[in-house]
Tab-separated table of C-alpha atoms in Angstrom:
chain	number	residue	atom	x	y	z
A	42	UNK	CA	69.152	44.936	73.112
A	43	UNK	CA	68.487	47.420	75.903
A	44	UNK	CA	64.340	47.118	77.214
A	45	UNK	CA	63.391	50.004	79.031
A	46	UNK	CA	59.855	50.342	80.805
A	47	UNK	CA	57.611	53.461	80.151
A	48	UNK	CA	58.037	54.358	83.484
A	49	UNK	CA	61.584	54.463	83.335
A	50	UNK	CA	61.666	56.350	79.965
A	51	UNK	CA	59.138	58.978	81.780
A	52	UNK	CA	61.497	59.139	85.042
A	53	UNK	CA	64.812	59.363	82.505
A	54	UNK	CA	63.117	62.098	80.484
A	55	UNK	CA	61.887	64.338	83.525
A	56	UNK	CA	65.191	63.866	85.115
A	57	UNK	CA	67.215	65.383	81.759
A	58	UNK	CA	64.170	67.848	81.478
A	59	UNK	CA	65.223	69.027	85.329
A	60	UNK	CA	68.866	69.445	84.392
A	61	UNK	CA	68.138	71.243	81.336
A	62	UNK	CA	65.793	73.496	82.632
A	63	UNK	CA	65.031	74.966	86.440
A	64	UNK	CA	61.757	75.973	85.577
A	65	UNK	CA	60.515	72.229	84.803
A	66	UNK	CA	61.872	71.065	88.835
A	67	UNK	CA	59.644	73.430	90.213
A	68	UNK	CA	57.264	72.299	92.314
A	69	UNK	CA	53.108	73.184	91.067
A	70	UNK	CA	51.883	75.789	93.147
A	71	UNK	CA	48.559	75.155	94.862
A	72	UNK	CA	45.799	77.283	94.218
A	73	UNK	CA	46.317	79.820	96.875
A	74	UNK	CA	49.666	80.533	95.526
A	75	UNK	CA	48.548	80.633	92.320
A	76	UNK	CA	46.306	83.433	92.835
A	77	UNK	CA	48.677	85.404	94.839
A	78	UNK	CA	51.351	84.550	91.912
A	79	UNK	CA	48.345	86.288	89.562
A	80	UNK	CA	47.620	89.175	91.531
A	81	UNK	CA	51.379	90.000	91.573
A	82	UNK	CA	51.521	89.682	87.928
A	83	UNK	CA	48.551	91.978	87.360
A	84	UNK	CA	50.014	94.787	89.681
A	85	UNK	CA	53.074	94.267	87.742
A	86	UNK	CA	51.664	95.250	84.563
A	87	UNK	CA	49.719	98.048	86.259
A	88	UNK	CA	53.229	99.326	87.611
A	89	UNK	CA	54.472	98.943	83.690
A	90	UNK	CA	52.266	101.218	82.429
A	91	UNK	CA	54.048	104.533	83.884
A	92	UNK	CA	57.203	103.367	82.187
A	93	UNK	CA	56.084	102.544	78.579
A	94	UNK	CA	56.223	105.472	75.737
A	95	UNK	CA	55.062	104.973	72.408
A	96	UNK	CA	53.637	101.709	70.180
A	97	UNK	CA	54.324	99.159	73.354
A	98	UNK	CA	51.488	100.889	75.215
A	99	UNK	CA	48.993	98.699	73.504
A	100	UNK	CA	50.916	95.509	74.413
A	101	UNK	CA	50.863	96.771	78.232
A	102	UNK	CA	47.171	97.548	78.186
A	103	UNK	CA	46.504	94.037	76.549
A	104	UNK	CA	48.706	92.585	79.348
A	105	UNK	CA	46.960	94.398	82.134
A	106	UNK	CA	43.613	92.879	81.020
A	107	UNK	CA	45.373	89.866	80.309
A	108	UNK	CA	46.459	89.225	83.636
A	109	UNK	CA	43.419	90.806	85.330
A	110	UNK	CA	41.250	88.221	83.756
A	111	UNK	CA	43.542	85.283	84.900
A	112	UNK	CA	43.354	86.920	88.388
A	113	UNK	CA	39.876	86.858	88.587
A	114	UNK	CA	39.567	83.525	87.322
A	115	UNK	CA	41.592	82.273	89.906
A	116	UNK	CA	40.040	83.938	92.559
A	117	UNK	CA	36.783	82.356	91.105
A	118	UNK	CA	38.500	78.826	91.037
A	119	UNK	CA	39.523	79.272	94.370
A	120	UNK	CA	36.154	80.019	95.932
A	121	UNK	CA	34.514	77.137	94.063
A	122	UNK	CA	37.307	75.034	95.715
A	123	UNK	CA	36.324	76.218	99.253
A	124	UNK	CA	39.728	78.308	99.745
A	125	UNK	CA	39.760	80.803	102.019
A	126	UNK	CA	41.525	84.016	103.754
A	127	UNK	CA	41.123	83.746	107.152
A	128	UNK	CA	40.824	80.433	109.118
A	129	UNK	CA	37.408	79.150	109.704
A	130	UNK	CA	37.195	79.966	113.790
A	131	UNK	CA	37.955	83.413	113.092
A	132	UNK	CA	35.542	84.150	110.407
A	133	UNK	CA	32.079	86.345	112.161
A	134	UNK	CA	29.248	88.397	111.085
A	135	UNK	CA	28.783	91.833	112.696
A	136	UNK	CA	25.519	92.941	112.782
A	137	UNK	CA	24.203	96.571	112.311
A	138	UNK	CA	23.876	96.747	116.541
A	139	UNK	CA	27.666	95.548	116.731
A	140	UNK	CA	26.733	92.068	117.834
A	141	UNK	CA	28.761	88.919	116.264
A	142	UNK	CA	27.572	85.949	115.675
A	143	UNK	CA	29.439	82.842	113.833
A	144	UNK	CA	29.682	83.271	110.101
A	145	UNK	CA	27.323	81.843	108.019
A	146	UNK	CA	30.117	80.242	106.061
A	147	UNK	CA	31.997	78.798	108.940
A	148	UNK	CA	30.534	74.855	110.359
């Protein structure tokens, strides 16, 4: 009788799943990708709208939402995870006289 561990069902099953489909080898995207990967998708379906005639304009309009609501959720995820544009040494406040100082933000 053949005995196979859990962990070597789980590491047989991802490795068919990986042949079978491209998709499931990917590797997860990280949070910054993510939301660029979201803001793509939203201008995407922005783009779609000047090409759609008739009864698929709904579905476009429910996309654009769609994916502007994933966008922004990201973009909320990623600021309660600390993520951020521009490297820390580079971030600065500018005053109303012109004056920087170091952002608030930045330690």
């Amino acid at each position: 009788m053949l005995s196979i561990s859990m962990a070597g069902a789980y590491t047989i099953i991802e490795r068919t799943l990986a042949k079978i489909s491209p998709l499931y080898s990917r590797r997860h995207p990280g949070i910054v990708e993510s939301v660029e990967e979201a803001r793509k998708a939203w201008h995407q379906a922005q783009h779609e709208l000047n090409f759609i005639k008739g009864e698929m304009i709904d579905h476009v309009i429910f996309k654009i939402n769609a994916t502007e609501r994933r966008y922004v959720a990201l973009l909320l995820q990623a600021r309660t995870a600390g993520a951020c544009a521009w490297p820390e040494a580079e971030l600065k406040t500018v005053s109303a006289t012109g004056a920087t100082e170091k952002h608030p933000l930045s330690q």
